[in-house]
Coordinates of C-alpha atoms (C1' of nucleotides) in Angstrom, one line a residue:
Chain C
X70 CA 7.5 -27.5 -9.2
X71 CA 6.4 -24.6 -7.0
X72 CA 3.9 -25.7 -3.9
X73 CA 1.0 -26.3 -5.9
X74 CA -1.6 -24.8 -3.1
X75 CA -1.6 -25.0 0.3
X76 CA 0.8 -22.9 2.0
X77 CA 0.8 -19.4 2.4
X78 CA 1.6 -16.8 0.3
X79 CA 3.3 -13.6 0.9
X80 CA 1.0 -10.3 0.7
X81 CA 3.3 -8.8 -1.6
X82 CA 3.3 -10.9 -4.3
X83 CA -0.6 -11.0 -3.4
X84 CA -0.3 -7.5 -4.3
X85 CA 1.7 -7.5 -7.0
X86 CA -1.0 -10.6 -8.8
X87 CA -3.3 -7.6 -10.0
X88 CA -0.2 -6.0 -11.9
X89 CA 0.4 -9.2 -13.7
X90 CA -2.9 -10.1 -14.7
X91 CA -2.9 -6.5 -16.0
X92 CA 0.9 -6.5 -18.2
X93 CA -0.2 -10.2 -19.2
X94 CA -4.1 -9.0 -21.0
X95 CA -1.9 -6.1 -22.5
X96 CA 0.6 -8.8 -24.1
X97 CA -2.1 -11.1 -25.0
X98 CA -3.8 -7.4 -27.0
X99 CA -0.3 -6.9 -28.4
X100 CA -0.4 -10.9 -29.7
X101 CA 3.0 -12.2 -27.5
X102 CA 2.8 -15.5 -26.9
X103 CA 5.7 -15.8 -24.9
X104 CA 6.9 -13.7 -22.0
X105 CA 10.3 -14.2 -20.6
X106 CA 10.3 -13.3 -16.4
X107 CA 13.3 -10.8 -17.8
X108 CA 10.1 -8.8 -19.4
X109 CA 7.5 -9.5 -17.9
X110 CA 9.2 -7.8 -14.9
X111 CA 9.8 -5.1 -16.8
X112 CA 6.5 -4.2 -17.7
X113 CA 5.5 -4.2 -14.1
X114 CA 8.4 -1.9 -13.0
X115 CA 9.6 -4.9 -11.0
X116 CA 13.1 -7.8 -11.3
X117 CA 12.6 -10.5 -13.0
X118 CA 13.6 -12.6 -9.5
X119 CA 10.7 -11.4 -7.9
X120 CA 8.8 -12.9 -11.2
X121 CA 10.2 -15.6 -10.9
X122 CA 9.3 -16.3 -7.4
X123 CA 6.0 -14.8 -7.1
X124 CA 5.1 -17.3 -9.5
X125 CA 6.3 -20.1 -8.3
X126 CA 4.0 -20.1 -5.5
X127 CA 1.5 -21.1 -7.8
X128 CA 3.5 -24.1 -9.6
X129 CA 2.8 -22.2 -12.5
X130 CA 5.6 -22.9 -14.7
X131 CA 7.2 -21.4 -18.0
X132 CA 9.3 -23.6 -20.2
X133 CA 13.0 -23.6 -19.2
X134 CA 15.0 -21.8 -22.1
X135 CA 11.9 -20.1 -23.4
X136 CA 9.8 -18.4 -20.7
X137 CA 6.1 -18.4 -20.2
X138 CA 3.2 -19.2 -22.7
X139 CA 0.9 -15.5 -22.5
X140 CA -2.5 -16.6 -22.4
X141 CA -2.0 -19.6 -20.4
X142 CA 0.1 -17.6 -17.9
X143 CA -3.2 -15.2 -17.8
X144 CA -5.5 -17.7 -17.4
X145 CA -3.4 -19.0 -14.6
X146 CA -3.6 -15.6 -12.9
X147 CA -7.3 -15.4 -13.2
X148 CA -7.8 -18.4 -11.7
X149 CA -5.9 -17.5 -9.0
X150 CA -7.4 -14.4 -8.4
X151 CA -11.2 -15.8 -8.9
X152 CA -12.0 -13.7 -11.7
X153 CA -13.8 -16.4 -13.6
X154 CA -16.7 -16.3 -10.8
X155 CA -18.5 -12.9 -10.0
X156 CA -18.3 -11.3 -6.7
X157 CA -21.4 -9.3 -5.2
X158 CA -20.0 -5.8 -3.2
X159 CA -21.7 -3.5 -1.6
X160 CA -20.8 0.2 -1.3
X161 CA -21.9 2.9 1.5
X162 CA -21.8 6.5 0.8
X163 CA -22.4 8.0 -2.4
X164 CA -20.9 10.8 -2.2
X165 CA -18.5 12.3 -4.5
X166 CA -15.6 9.3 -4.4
X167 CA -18.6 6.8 -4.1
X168 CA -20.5 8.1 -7.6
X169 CA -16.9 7.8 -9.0
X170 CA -16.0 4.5 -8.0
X171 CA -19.5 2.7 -8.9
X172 CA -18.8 4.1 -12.0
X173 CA -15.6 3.1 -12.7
X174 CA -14.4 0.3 -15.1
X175 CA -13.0 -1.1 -12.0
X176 CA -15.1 -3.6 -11.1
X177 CA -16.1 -4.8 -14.3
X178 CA -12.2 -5.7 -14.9
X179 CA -11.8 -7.2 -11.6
X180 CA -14.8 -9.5 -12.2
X181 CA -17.2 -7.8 -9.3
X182 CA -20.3 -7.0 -9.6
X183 CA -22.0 -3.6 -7.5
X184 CA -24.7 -6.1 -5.2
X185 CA -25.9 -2.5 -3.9
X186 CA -25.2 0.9 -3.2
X187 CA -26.1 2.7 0.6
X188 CA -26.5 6.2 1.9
X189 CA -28.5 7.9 4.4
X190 CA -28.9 11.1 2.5
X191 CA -32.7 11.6 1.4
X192 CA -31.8 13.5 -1.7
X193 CA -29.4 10.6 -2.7
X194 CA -31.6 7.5 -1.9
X195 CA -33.8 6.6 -5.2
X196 CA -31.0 7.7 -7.2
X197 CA -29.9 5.4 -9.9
X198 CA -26.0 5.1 -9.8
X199 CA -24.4 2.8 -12.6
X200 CA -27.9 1.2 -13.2
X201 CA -28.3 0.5 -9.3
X202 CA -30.9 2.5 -7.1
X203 CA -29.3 4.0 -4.1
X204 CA -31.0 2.9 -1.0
X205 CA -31.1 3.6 3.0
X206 CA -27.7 2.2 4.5
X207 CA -31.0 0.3 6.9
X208 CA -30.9 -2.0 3.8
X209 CA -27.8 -3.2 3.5
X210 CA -28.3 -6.3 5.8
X211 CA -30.5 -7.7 3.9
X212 CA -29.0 -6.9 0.7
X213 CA -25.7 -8.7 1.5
X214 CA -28.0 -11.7 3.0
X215 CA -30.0 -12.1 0.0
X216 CA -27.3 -11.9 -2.3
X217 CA -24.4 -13.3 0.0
X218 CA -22.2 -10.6 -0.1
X219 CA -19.0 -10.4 1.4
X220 CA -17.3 -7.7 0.3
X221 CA -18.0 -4.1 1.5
X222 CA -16.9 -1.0 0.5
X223 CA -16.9 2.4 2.8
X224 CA -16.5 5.7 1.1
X225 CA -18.3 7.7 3.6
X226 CA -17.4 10.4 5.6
X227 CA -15.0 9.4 8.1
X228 CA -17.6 10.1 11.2
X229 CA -20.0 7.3 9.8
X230 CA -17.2 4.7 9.1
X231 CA -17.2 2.5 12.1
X232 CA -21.0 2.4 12.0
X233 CA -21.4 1.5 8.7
X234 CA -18.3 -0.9 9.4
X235 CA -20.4 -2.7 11.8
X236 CA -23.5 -3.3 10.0
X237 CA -21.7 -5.0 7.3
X238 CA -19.7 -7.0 9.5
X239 CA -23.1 -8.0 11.1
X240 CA -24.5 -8.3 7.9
X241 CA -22.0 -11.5 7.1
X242 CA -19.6 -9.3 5.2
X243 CA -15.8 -10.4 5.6
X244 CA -13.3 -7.9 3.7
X245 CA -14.1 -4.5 3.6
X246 CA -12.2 -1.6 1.6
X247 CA -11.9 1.3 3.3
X248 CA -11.5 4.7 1.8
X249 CA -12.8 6.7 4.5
X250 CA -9.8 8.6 6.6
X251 CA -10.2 6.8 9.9
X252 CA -9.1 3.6 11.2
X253 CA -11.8 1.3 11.8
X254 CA -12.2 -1.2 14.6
X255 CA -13.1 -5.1 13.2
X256 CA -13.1 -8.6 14.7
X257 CA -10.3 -10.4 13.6
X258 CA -12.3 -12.7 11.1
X259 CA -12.6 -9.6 8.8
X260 CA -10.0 -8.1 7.0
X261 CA -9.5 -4.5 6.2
X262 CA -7.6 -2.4 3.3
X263 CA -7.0 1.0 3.8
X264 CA -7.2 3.9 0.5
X265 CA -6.1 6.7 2.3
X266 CA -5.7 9.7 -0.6
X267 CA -4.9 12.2 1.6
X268 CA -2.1 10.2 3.1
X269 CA -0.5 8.9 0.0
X270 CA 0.0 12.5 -0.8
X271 CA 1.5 13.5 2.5
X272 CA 3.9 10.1 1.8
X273 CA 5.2 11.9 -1.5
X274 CA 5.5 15.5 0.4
X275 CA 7.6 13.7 2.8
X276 CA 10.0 12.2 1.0
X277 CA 10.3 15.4 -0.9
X278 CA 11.1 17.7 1.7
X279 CA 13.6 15.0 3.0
X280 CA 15.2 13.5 0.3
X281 CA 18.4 12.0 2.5
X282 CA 15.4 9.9 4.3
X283 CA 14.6 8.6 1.0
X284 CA 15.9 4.7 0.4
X285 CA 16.1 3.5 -3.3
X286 CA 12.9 3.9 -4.1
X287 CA 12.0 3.7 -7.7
X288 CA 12.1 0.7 -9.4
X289 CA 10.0 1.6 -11.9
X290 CA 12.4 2.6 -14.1
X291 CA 13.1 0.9 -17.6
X292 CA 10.6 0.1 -20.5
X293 CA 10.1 2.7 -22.7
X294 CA 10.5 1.9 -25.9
X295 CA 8.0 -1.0 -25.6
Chain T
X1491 CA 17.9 10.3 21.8
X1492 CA 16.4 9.1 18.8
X1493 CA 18.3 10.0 15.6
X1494 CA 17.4 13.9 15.4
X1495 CA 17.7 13.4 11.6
X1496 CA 19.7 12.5 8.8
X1497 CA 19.2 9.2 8.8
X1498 CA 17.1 6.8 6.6
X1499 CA 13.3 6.4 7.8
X1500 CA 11.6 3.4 6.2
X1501 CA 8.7 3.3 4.4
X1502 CA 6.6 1.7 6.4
X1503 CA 6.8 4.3 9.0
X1504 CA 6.6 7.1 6.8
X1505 CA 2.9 5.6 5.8
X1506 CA 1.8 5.1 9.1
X1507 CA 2.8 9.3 9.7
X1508 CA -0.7 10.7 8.5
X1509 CA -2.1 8.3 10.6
X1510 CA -0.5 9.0 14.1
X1511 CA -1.4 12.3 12.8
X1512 CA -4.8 12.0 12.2
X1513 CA -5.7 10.3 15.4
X1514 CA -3.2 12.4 17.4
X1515 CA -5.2 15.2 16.2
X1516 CA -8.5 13.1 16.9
X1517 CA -7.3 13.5 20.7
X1518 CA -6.3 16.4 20.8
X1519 CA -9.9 17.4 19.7
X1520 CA -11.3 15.4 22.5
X1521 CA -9.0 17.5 24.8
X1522 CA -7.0 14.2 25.4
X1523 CA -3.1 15.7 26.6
X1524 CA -1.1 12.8 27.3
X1525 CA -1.2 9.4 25.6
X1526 CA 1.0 6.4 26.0
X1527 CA 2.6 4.0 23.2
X1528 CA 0.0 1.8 23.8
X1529 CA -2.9 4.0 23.6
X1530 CA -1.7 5.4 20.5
X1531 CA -1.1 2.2 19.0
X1532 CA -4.6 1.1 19.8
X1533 CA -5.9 4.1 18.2
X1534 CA -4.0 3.2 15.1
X1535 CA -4.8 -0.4 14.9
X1536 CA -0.8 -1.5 15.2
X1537 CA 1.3 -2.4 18.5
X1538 CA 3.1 -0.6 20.7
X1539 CA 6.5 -1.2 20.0
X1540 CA 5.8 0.0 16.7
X1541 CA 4.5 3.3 17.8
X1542 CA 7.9 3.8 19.9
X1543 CA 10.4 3.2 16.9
X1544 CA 8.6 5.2 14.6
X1545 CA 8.6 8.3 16.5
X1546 CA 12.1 7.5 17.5
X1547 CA 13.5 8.0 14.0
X1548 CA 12.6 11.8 14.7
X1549 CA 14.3 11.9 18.0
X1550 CA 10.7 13.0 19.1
X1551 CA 10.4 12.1 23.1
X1552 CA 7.9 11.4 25.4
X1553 CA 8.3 11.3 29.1
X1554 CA 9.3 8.1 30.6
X1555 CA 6.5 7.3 33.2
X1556 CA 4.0 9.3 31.4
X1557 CA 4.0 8.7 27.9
X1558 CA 3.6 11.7 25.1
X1559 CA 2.2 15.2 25.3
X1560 CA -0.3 15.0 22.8
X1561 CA -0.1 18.4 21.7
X1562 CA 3.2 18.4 21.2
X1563 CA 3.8 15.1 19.6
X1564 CA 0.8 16.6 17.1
X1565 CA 3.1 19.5 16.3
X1566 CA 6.3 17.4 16.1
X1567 CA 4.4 14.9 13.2
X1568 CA 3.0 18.0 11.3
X1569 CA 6.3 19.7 11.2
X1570 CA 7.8 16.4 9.8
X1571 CA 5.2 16.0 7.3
X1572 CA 5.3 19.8 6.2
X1573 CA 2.0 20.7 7.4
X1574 CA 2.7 23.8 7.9
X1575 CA 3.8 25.0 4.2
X1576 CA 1.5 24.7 1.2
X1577 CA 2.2 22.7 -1.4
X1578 CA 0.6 23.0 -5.0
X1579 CA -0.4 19.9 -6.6
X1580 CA -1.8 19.6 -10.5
X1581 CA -3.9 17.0 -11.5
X1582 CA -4.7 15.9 -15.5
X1583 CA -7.7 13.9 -15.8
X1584 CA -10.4 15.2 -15.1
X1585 CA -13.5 12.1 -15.2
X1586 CA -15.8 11.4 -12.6
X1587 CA -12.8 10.7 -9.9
X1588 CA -10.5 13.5 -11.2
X1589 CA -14.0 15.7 -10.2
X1590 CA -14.3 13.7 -6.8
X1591 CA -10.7 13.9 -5.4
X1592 CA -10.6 17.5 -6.6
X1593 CA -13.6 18.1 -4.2
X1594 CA -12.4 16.1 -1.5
X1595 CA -10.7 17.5 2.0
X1596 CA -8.0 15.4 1.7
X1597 CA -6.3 18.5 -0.2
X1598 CA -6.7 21.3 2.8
X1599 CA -6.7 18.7 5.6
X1600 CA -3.3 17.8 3.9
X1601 CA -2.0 20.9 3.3
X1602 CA -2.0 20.5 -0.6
X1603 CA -3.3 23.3 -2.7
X1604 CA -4.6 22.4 -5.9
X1605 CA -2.4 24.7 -8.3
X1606 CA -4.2 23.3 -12.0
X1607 CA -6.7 20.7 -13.4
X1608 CA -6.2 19.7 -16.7
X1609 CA -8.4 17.6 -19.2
X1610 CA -8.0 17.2 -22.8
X1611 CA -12.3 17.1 -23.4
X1612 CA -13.5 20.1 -25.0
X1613 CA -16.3 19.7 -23.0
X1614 CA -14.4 19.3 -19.6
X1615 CA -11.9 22.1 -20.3
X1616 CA -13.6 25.3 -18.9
X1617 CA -15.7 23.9 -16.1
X1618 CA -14.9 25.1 -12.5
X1619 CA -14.2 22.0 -10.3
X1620 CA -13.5 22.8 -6.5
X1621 CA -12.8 26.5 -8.0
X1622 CA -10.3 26.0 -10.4
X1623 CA -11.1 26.0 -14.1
X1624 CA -9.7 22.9 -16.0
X1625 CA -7.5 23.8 -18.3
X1626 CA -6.1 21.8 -21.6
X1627 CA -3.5 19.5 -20.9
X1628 CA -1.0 21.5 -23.2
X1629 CA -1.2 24.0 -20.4
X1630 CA 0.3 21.8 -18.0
X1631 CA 4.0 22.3 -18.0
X1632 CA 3.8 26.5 -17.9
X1633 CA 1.4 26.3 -14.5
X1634 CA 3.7 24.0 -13.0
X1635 CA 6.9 25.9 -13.4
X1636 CA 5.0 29.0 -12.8
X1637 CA 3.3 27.7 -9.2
X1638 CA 6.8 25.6 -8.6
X1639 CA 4.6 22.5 -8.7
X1640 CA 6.8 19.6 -7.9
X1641 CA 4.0 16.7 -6.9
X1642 CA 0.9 15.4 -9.4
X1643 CA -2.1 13.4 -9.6
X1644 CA -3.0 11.2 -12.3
X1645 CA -6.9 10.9 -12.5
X1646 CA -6.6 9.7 -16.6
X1647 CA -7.4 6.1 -18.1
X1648 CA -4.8 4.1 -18.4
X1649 CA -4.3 4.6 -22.1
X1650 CA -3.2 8.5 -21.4
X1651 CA -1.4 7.9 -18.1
X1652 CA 2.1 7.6 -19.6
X1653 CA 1.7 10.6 -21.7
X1654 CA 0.5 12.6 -18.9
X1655 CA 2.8 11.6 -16.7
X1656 CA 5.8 12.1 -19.3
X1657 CA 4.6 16.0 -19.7
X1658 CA 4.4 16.3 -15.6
X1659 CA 8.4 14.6 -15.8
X1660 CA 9.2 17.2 -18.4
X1661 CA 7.4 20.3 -16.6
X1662 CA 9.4 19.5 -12.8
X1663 CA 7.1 17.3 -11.2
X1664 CA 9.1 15.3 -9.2
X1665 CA 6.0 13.3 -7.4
X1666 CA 3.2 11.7 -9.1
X1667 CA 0.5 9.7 -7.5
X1668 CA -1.1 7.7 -10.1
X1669 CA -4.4 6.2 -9.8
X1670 CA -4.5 5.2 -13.2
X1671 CA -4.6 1.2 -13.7
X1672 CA -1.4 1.1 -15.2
X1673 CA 2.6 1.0 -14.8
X1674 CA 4.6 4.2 -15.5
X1675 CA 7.6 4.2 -17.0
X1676 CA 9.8 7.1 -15.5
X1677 CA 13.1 8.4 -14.8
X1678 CA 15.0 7.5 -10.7
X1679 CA 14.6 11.0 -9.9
X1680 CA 10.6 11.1 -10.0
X1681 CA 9.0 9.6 -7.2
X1682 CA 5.6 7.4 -8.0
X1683 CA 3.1 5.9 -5.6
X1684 CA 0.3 4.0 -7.3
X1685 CA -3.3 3.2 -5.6
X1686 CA -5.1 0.9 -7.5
X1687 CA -9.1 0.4 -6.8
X1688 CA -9.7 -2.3 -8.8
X1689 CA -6.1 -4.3 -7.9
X1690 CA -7.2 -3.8 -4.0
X1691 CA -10.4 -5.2 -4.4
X1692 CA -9.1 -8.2 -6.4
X1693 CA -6.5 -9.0 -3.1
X1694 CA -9.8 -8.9 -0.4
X1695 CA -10.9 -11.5 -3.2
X1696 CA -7.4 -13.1 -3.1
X1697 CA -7.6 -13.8 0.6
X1698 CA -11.4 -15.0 0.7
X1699 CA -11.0 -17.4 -2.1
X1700 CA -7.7 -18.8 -0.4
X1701 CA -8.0 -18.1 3.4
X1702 CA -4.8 -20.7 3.9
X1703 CA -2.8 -18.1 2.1
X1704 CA -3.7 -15.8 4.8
X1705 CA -1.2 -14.9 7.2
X1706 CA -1.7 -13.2 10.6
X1707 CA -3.4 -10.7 8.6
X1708 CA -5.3 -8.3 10.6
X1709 CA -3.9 -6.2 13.7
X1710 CA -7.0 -3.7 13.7
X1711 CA -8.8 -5.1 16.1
X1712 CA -9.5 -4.0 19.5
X1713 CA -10.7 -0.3 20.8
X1714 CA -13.9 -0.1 20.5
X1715 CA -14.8 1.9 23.7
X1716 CA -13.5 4.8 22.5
Chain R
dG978 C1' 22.6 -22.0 -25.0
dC979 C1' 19.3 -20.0 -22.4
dA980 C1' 15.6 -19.0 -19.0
dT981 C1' 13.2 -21.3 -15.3
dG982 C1' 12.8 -22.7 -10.5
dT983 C1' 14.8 -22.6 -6.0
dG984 C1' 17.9 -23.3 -2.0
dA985 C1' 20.9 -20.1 0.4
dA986 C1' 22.4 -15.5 1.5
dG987 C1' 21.2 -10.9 2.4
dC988 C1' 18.5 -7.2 4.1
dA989 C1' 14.7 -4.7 6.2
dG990 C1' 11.1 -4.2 9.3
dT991 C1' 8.9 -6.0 13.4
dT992 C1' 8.9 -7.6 18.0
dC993 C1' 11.1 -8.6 22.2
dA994 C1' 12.8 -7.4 26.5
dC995 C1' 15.1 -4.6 29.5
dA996 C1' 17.9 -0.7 30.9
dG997 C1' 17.1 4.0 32.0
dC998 C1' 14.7 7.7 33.7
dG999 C1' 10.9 10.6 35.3
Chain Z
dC1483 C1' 6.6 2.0 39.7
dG1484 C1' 5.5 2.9 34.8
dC1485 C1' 6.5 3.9 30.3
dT1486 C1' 9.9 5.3 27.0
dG1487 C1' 13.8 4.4 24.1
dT1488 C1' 16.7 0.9 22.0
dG1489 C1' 20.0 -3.0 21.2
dA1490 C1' 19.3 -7.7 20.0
dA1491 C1' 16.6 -11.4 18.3
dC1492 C1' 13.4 -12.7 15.0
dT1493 C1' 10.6 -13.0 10.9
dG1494 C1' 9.9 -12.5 6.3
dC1495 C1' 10.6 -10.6 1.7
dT1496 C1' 14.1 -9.9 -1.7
dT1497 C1' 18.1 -11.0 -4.3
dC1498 C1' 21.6 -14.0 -5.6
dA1499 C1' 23.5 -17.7 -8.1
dC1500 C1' 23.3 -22.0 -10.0
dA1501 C1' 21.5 -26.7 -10.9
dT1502 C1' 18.0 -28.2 -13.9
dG1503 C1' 15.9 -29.1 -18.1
dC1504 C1' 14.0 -27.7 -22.6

DNA sequence: GCATGTGAAGCAGTTCACAGCG
DNA sequence: CGCTGTGAACTGCTTCACATGC
């Protein structure tokens, strides 16, 4: 029966929701109606136990002998993740990575919706970003108040990280994504995910110039033919 | 004693590498020459303990009483992380976050050269980015064996990621880093780390829309008074 | 017969707590 | 006396293996 709500759920298969909701929309394209955990965990690089389990967090259930229904699998999945209802953001610094990202099909797909878009660079401020007007990072307060935002996003410059941190935790905001290269100091009532570009790189070049501190990583193998 | 080497280091602790780095180098900066566990893990948003077995899998030691030479611990970190030779990098999509991470500092600040950009858009191929013209995807294979390229970057949609990635298999790459919103399918040997924008975005949502699914997340809190 | 759902076992990373040493 | 380095305990995710049920 799974647990039906309620009790916790591990931040890996948290993780790992995104990655189904993603496989399952691609079989639903493809017309499957039925996914056994055998391929769904294939198409997400994954074992089908970890299917299996992840899932049953949700009392979402397959049919014994058959496997899971595609689209109400998805549906599921959306629900879970609360992309039937839109999510305001707000993003500070619109620089390079912040143009890219406000204009990525990103937050369409993940059911978000740009609330606003902050700088403090005088050329940059009037600008109009993926149909949103850029405005003074002095706004943003009121922006996330008037639109109850609570989702932030930081792709500033790592020296103005922790201060724009701290307006949008004083400005109600209670999850912010972080691609700056510093680590940020928050209350614990707000939660913080690190992007860290630079770092991800240096993870690869490790492992690379010590392959016998490598584990077995890869587990993406498989699915080819698909 | 630590393990001087040879052994397995986890993952975990290889991630959290560029970050001991980056705020060891933050001290350093500030003229800071001895920090303890504790301050370090402070710095880092994680506890001390941690700090201590992560630097122990290097055999890297402080001084009991005293805590780490900053300088030296710095040097230690780099060396481990091959700081101190270049590495080229090629990266095929060239869009508006191919353009951004191309211009970032994340490349020199990592020690990552970027050897080739590749597009397949008439229109893209020929523009200078960060230096470097793009160049036709076709061209990939023959820059990377002639630059000994072993790590890329994905910057493509999703619909040209596996192709991509298939010609960087084929041309040596042993190390992708994918930012495309989709799985790759590829052989044990090649390494793949995978940052998703949109799937990190939809977990902050996760964890707002259930917070009794939360666990003791958050551990960045304190330091402030820096 | 076959694939799900799940207790139980296994394994990995974190945290504890203290011996060891400057 | 203080802080490192580390075995041991703990916690939590993964994997196994099988009872359950279509």
């Amino acid at each position: 029966m799974g647990e039906r709500f309620g009790r916790r759920v591990p931040e890996p298969t948290v993780v790992r929701l995104p990655v189904y909701q993603r496989v399952l929309h691609e079989f639903a394209r493809k017309s499957v109606s039925t996914v056994s955990s055998a391929e769904l965990a294939d198409a997400c690089g994954i074992n089908a136990a970890k299917v299996r389990k992840d899932l049953s967090h949700f009392g979402t259930y397959g049919t014994r002998g058959t496997g899971y229904e595609v689209d109400y699998l998805l549906g599921q999945i959306q629900r879970e993740l609360g992309l039937d209802l839109e999510r305001g953001v707000v993003m500070a610094g619109m620089g390079h990575l912040g143009h890219a990202l406000a204009r990525s099909e990103g937050f369409v797909a993940g059911g978000f919706r740009i609330a606003g878009l902050f700088d403090v660079e005088p050329g940059t401020i009037g600008e109009i970003v993926a149909g949103i007007r850029v405005s003074h990072v002095t706004e943003l307060a009121s922006v996330c108040r008037q639109e109850h935002v609570s989702i932030g996003i930081i792709t500033t410059p790592a020296a103005a990280a922790q201060d724009v941190c701290e307006r949008m935790a004083g400005a109600g905001v209670s999850a912010i994504l972080n691609f700056a290269p510093t680590v940020l100091s928050v209350p614990p009532s707000i939660q913080v995910r690190h992007v860290d570009f630079s770092g991800e790189l240096q993870v690869l070049a490790f492992y690379q110039a010590h392959p016998e501190a490598a584990a077995g990583r890869s587990e993406a193998v498989a699915r080819l033919g698909s």
